[in-house]
Amino acid sequence: MIRERPLVVVGVPGGRRLELFRAAAAASGWTEPVVLPWRDLASGPVEVPDDALVRVDSPGGDVATERSLRGWDRDPDPYRAEGTGDHHAGFRSALDRLAEAVAAAPGAHLLQDVDDLVVMCDKRRCHARLEAAGVPVPPALAGPVGDYRALREAMEERRWRRVFVKPAHGSSASGVIALATAPGGRVSAVTSAHLTRDGEGRPALFNSLRLCTYTREEDVAAVVDALAPDGLHVERWVPKAGFAGKTIDLRVVVTAGKARHVVVRSSDSPMTNLHLGNARGDLEALRAKVGPDRWDEAMAVAEAAAGCFATLHAGVDLMATPGWRSFAICEVNAFGDLIPGVLHEGRDTYAEQLHALDTGRHPVPAAPAARAS
């Protein structure tokens, strides 16, 4: 019986995500998950039990884990926006070790393809995969952007006045810049990265829950140049639909290929991330306004985006243009299932994942013992 197989979760002990998943497992009658700390995986080889089903959760929220992933000899400042390139390199290496450990354990099975996790956590590669599959995405710069000057030259070449500049390996809007330009050299950059300078004038970026707007080009250039070494992904700024006087987009959690949980993210600013003080919109009122046909079309786009990856679940950020005339995928989040209080048929996102395994909607290979019996 699948519920009796060891269930391993790679996560941060004591973290909210892990506790919610453990609660869902207990309520659903599964065995107590075995916790494989990201800190251990980031530091060296690990082992997993035979026949285990292995689920990878976010490594975020633990300074010691972050230090190991980045390979630094000091603790990183959790509020700094820089350093995501080193994080991603360590993330890739850690997942390679996990794949080796699972391959060495008879009957063990990963619920997410580790290579796909790496792609989802690289906005450039994720965008390219979606575009190649015919999933609608905003237009993006194809080549690398080394600094602010190169960014402005590329914008001028394409006659783009407004773009989103995103750290290629960032999350939770860390370092994201909504950049708008206008004739006469005017510029405006809205970002959660607050620019400071040390005693020698060197820039440093600190994430904040309060958005900041920069209108001096030297400040905008300093922010972009500080982020550029970690890698940048630049998309054309496509207008989003509005609802109830706010700009909105959707976080759609797709589980076993189906859009099961949706949150409306509404904002007065270009950034809709809920942790920035934005609010959840009225989902049922929005669905009623949009109508069933367009809503189903939107969910199909989210499912198509998640379908580009071999994974039990994915958090898809989907936007509609004004009037819901078209749709585009902003991001596909490997760990985008933390939306407490949102239920589908009485199940939260974690219980839904276990239900998909239990019912075979997300099939897994049988354990050797089960095949022998």
Coordinates of C-alpha atoms in Angstrom, one line a residue:
M1 CA 0.0 0.0 0.0
I2 CA 1.5 3.3 -1.0
R3 CA 0.7 5.0 2.3
E4 CA 2.9 2.5 4.0
R5 CA 6.0 3.4 2.0
P6 CA 8.6 5.7 3.6
L7 CA 7.8 9.3 2.8
V8 CA 10.9 11.5 2.8
V9 CA 10.7 15.3 2.6
V10 CA 13.8 17.3 1.9
G11 CA 13.1 20.5 3.8
V12 CA 14.0 22.8 6.7
P13 CA 13.2 21.3 10.1
G14 CA 10.8 23.5 12.0
G15 CA 9.8 25.5 8.9
R16 CA 6.2 26.3 8.2
R17 CA 6.1 24.4 4.9
L18 CA 7.4 21.2 6.5
E19 CA 5.0 21.4 9.4
L20 CA 2.0 21.9 7.1
F21 CA 3.0 18.9 5.0
R22 CA 3.4 16.8 8.1
A23 CA 0.0 17.8 9.4
A24 CA -1.5 16.9 6.0
A25 CA 0.2 13.5 6.1
A26 CA -1.1 12.8 9.6
A27 CA -4.7 13.8 8.7
S28 CA -4.6 11.7 5.5
G29 CA -3.4 8.6 7.2
W30 CA 0.1 8.5 5.8
T31 CA 3.2 7.4 7.7
E32 CA 5.1 10.2 9.5
P33 CA 7.4 11.8 6.9
V34 CA 11.1 11.3 7.3
V35 CA 12.8 14.7 7.2
L36 CA 16.0 15.0 5.2
P37 CA 17.3 18.4 6.2
W38 CA 18.5 20.6 3.4
R39 CA 21.4 21.5 5.6
D40 CA 22.7 17.9 5.4
L41 CA 22.1 17.7 1.6
A42 CA 23.9 21.0 1.1
S43 CA 26.9 19.8 3.0
G44 CA 27.6 16.4 1.4
P45 CA 26.3 12.9 0.5
V46 CA 23.1 11.6 2.1
E47 CA 21.1 8.4 2.2
V48 CA 17.4 7.7 1.7
P49 CA 15.5 4.6 2.8
D50 CA 14.7 1.8 0.4
D51 CA 11.2 2.2 -1.3
A52 CA 11.0 5.8 -0.3
L53 CA 8.9 8.4 -2.0
V54 CA 11.1 11.5 -1.9
R55 CA 9.6 15.0 -2.1
V56 CA 11.7 18.1 -2.3
D57 CA 10.6 21.3 -0.6
S58 CA 12.1 24.8 -0.5
P59 CA 15.6 25.3 1.1
G60 CA 14.7 28.9 2.1
G61 CA 14.6 30.3 5.6
D62 CA 17.7 28.8 7.1
V63 CA 21.0 30.7 7.2
A64 CA 23.2 27.7 7.8
T65 CA 21.7 25.9 4.8
E66 CA 22.1 29.0 2.7
R67 CA 25.8 29.3 3.7
S68 CA 26.4 25.7 2.7
L69 CA 24.6 26.0 -0.6
R70 CA 26.5 29.1 -1.5
G71 CA 29.9 27.6 -0.4
W72 CA 30.7 30.7 1.6
D73 CA 32.9 30.9 4.7
R74 CA 30.5 33.3 6.4
D75 CA 26.8 33.4 7.1
P76 CA 24.9 35.3 4.4
D77 CA 22.7 38.2 5.4
P78 CA 19.2 36.8 4.7
Y79 CA 17.9 40.3 3.7
R80 CA 20.5 40.9 1.0
A81 CA 19.3 40.6 -2.6
E82 CA 22.7 39.6 -4.1
G83 CA 24.2 36.1 -4.0
T84 CA 21.5 34.2 -5.9
G85 CA 23.9 32.9 -8.4
D86 CA 26.0 31.1 -5.8
H87 CA 22.8 29.8 -4.2
H88 CA 21.7 28.3 -7.5
A89 CA 25.0 26.6 -8.2
G90 CA 24.9 25.0 -4.7
F91 CA 21.2 24.1 -5.3
R92 CA 22.1 22.2 -8.5
S93 CA 24.9 20.3 -6.8
A94 CA 22.8 19.4 -3.8
L95 CA 20.0 18.0 -6.1
D96 CA 22.6 16.0 -8.0
R97 CA 23.6 14.4 -4.7
L98 CA 20.0 13.7 -3.9
A99 CA 19.4 12.0 -7.3
E100 CA 22.5 9.8 -6.6
A101 CA 21.1 8.8 -3.2
V102 CA 17.7 7.9 -4.6
A103 CA 19.3 5.9 -7.4
A104 CA 21.3 4.0 -4.8
A105 CA 18.2 3.1 -2.7
P106 CA 16.3 0.2 -4.2
G107 CA 12.7 1.1 -5.0
A108 CA 13.1 4.8 -4.0
H109 CA 11.4 7.3 -6.3
L110 CA 11.6 11.1 -6.6
L111 CA 8.3 12.9 -6.9
Q112 CA 9.9 15.8 -8.8
D113 CA 12.5 15.5 -11.5
V114 CA 15.6 17.2 -10.1
D115 CA 16.7 18.6 -13.4
D116 CA 13.3 20.2 -13.9
L117 CA 13.5 21.7 -10.4
V118 CA 16.8 23.4 -11.5
V119 CA 15.1 24.7 -14.7
M120 CA 12.1 26.1 -12.8
C121 CA 14.5 27.9 -10.5
D122 CA 16.2 29.6 -13.4
K123 CA 13.9 32.2 -14.9
R124 CA 15.8 32.3 -18.2
R125 CA 15.7 28.6 -18.8
C126 CA 12.1 28.3 -17.6
H127 CA 10.9 31.0 -19.9
A128 CA 12.8 29.4 -22.8
R129 CA 11.2 26.0 -22.2
L130 CA 7.7 27.4 -22.0
E131 CA 8.2 29.4 -25.1
A132 CA 9.5 26.4 -27.0
A133 CA 6.5 24.4 -26.0
G134 CA 4.1 27.1 -27.3
V135 CA 3.0 28.2 -23.8
P136 CA 2.3 32.0 -23.9
V137 CA 4.9 34.1 -22.1
P138 CA 5.9 37.8 -22.2
P139 CA 8.5 38.7 -24.8
A140 CA 12.0 38.5 -23.2
L141 CA 15.6 39.4 -24.1
A142 CA 17.3 36.3 -25.4
G143 CA 20.9 37.2 -24.6
P144 CA 22.7 37.9 -21.3
V145 CA 22.4 41.4 -19.8
G146 CA 25.7 42.3 -18.2
D147 CA 24.9 45.7 -16.8
Y148 CA 22.5 48.7 -16.9
R149 CA 24.0 50.1 -20.0
A150 CA 23.5 46.9 -21.9
L151 CA 20.0 46.7 -20.6
R152 CA 19.1 50.2 -21.9
E153 CA 20.8 49.5 -25.3
A154 CA 18.7 46.3 -25.7
M155 CA 15.5 48.1 -24.7
E156 CA 16.2 50.9 -27.3
E157 CA 17.0 48.3 -30.0
R158 CA 13.5 46.7 -29.4
R159 CA 11.8 50.0 -28.6
W160 CA 10.7 48.7 -25.3
R161 CA 9.8 51.5 -22.8
R162 CA 8.9 49.2 -19.9
V163 CA 10.4 46.0 -18.7
F164 CA 10.5 43.7 -15.7
V165 CA 14.1 43.0 -14.6
K166 CA 14.3 39.8 -12.6
P167 CA 17.3 38.1 -10.9
A168 CA 17.5 34.8 -12.8
H169 CA 17.5 32.7 -9.7
G170 CA 15.5 34.9 -7.3
S171 CA 12.3 34.2 -5.5
S172 CA 9.6 36.1 -3.6
A173 CA 10.2 39.3 -5.8
S174 CA 13.7 39.6 -4.4
G175 CA 15.5 42.1 -6.5
V176 CA 12.7 42.4 -9.1
I177 CA 12.6 45.8 -10.8
A178 CA 9.6 47.2 -12.7
L179 CA 11.5 49.6 -14.9
A180 CA 9.8 52.4 -17.0
T181 CA 11.5 54.9 -19.3
A182 CA 10.3 57.9 -21.1
P183 CA 11.6 60.5 -23.5
G184 CA 14.0 63.1 -22.1
G185 CA 15.9 60.6 -20.0
R186 CA 13.2 60.1 -17.4
V187 CA 13.3 56.8 -15.6
S188 CA 11.3 55.1 -12.8
A189 CA 12.2 51.8 -11.1
V190 CA 9.9 50.2 -8.6
T191 CA 11.6 47.5 -6.5
S192 CA 11.7 45.8 -3.1
A193 CA 15.5 46.1 -3.2
H194 CA 16.5 49.1 -1.2
L195 CA 19.8 50.6 -2.2
T196 CA 22.4 51.5 0.4
R197 CA 26.1 52.3 0.2
D198 CA 29.0 51.4 2.4
G199 CA 31.7 53.9 3.6
E200 CA 33.5 53.5 0.3
G201 CA 30.4 54.1 -1.8
R202 CA 29.9 50.5 -2.9
P203 CA 26.2 49.6 -3.4
A204 CA 24.4 47.0 -1.4
L205 CA 20.8 45.8 -1.9
F206 CA 18.5 44.9 1.0
N207 CA 15.1 43.3 0.5
S208 CA 12.2 45.1 2.2
L209 CA 8.5 44.6 2.5
R210 CA 8.1 48.2 1.5
L211 CA 8.5 49.0 -2.2
C212 CA 10.9 51.8 -3.2
T213 CA 10.8 53.9 -6.3
Y214 CA 14.0 55.3 -7.8
T215 CA 13.9 58.1 -10.4
R216 CA 17.6 59.0 -10.5
E217 CA 19.2 57.1 -13.3
E218 CA 22.5 56.7 -11.3
D219 CA 20.5 54.9 -8.6
V220 CA 18.6 52.7 -11.1
A221 CA 21.9 51.8 -12.7
A222 CA 23.5 51.0 -9.3
V223 CA 20.6 48.6 -8.5
V224 CA 20.8 46.8 -11.9
D225 CA 24.6 46.6 -11.8
A226 CA 24.6 45.1 -8.3
L227 CA 22.2 42.3 -9.4
A228 CA 23.7 41.6 -12.9
P229 CA 26.6 39.4 -11.7
D230 CA 24.1 36.8 -10.5
G231 CA 22.3 36.8 -13.9
L232 CA 19.3 38.7 -15.1
H233 CA 16.1 37.8 -16.9
V234 CA 14.4 40.7 -18.7
E235 CA 10.8 40.6 -19.9
R236 CA 8.7 43.2 -21.6
W237 CA 6.2 44.7 -19.2
V238 CA 2.8 43.4 -20.4
P239 CA -0.2 45.2 -18.9
K240 CA -2.2 43.1 -16.4
A241 CA -6.0 42.9 -16.0
G242 CA -7.6 44.8 -13.2
F243 CA -10.4 43.8 -10.8
A244 CA -12.1 45.7 -8.0
G245 CA -9.8 48.7 -8.6
K246 CA -6.6 46.7 -8.3
T247 CA -4.0 45.1 -10.7
I248 CA -4.2 41.3 -10.4
D249 CA -2.6 38.1 -11.4
L250 CA -3.2 34.5 -10.3
R251 CA -1.1 31.9 -8.4
V252 CA -2.4 28.6 -9.7
V253 CA -1.2 25.5 -7.9
V254 CA -1.3 22.6 -10.4
T255 CA -1.2 19.2 -8.8
A256 CA -0.9 16.0 -10.9
G257 CA -1.7 18.0 -14.0
K258 CA -4.8 19.7 -12.8
A259 CA -5.3 23.3 -11.5
R260 CA -6.7 22.7 -8.1
H261 CA -5.9 25.8 -5.9
V262 CA -6.0 29.4 -7.0
V263 CA -5.3 32.7 -5.3
V264 CA -6.1 36.1 -6.7
R265 CA -3.2 38.4 -6.0
S266 CA -4.2 42.1 -6.1
S267 CA -2.1 45.2 -5.8
D268 CA -1.8 48.9 -6.3
S269 CA 1.8 48.4 -7.5
P270 CA 3.4 46.4 -10.3
M271 CA 4.3 43.8 -7.7
T272 CA 1.5 41.4 -6.7
N273 CA 3.4 39.2 -4.3
L274 CA 1.3 38.7 -1.2
H275 CA 4.2 39.0 1.3
L276 CA 4.7 42.6 0.1
G277 CA 1.4 43.7 1.8
N278 CA -0.8 42.9 -1.1
A279 CA -4.2 41.3 -0.6
R280 CA -6.0 38.2 -1.8
G281 CA -8.8 39.1 -4.1
D282 CA -12.3 37.6 -4.2
L283 CA -11.8 34.4 -6.3
E284 CA -15.5 33.6 -6.7
A285 CA -16.4 37.2 -7.7
L286 CA -13.6 37.2 -10.3
R287 CA -14.7 33.9 -11.7
A288 CA -18.2 35.1 -12.1
K289 CA -17.1 38.3 -13.8
V290 CA -14.7 36.4 -16.2
G291 CA -17.2 33.7 -17.1
P292 CA -16.6 29.9 -17.2
D293 CA -15.2 29.7 -20.7
R294 CA -12.4 32.3 -20.2
W295 CA -11.7 30.9 -16.8
D296 CA -11.3 27.4 -18.1
E297 CA -9.0 28.7 -20.8
A298 CA -6.9 30.4 -18.2
M299 CA -6.6 27.2 -16.1
A300 CA -5.7 25.3 -19.3
V301 CA -2.8 27.7 -19.9
A302 CA -1.6 27.1 -16.3
E303 CA -1.9 23.4 -16.7
A304 CA 0.1 23.5 -20.0
A305 CA 2.8 25.5 -18.2
A306 CA 3.1 22.9 -15.4
G307 CA 3.0 20.2 -18.0
C308 CA 6.3 21.3 -19.3
F309 CA 7.9 19.8 -16.2
A310 CA 7.9 16.3 -14.6
T311 CA 6.7 17.2 -11.1
L312 CA 4.0 16.4 -8.7
H313 CA 3.1 20.0 -8.3
A314 CA 4.0 23.5 -9.5
G315 CA 2.9 27.0 -8.6
V316 CA 2.1 28.8 -11.8
D317 CA 1.9 32.6 -11.9
L318 CA -0.6 33.5 -14.6
M319 CA -1.6 36.9 -15.9
A320 CA -4.4 38.0 -18.1
T321 CA -4.3 41.2 -20.2
P322 CA -7.0 43.8 -19.7
G323 CA -10.4 42.4 -20.7
W324 CA -9.0 38.9 -20.3
R325 CA -8.3 38.9 -24.0
S326 CA -5.1 36.8 -23.7
F327 CA -2.9 35.1 -21.1
A328 CA 0.7 34.8 -20.3
I329 CA 2.8 32.9 -17.7
C330 CA 5.0 35.0 -15.5
E331 CA 6.8 32.2 -13.7
V332 CA 6.5 28.5 -12.8
N333 CA 7.5 28.1 -9.2
A334 CA 9.0 24.8 -8.0
F335 CA 7.9 25.6 -4.4
G336 CA 4.8 27.6 -5.1
D337 CA 2.4 25.6 -3.0
L338 CA 2.5 27.6 0.2
I339 CA -1.0 29.2 0.1
P340 CA -2.5 28.4 3.5
G341 CA -6.3 28.3 3.9
V342 CA -7.1 27.7 0.2
L343 CA -8.9 24.4 -0.2
H344 CA -10.1 22.1 -3.0
E345 CA -12.8 19.7 -2.0
G346 CA -11.6 20.2 1.6
R347 CA -7.9 19.6 0.9
D348 CA -5.1 22.1 1.1
T349 CA -2.3 22.0 -1.4
Y350 CA -0.3 19.4 0.7
A351 CA -3.2 17.1 1.2
E352 CA -4.0 17.4 -2.5
Q353 CA -0.5 16.1 -3.3
L354 CA -1.0 13.1 -1.1
H355 CA -4.4 12.5 -2.5
A356 CA -3.0 12.5 -6.0
L357 CA -0.5 9.8 -4.9
D358 CA -3.1 7.8 -3.0
T359 CA -5.5 7.7 -6.0
G360 CA -2.9 7.1 -8.7
R361 CA -3.5 10.4 -10.4
H362 CA 0.2 10.9 -10.1
P363 CA 1.4 7.3 -10.6
V364 CA 4.7 6.1 -9.1
P365 CA 6.6 2.9 -9.7
A366 CA 5.6 0.1 -7.3
A367 CA 8.1 -0.8 -4.7
P368 CA 10.0 -4.1 -5.3
A369 CA 8.3 -5.7 -2.3
A370 CA 4.9 -4.7 -3.6
R371 CA 5.7 -6.1 -7.1
A372 CA 6.9 -9.4 -5.6
S373 CA 3.6 -9.8 -3.7

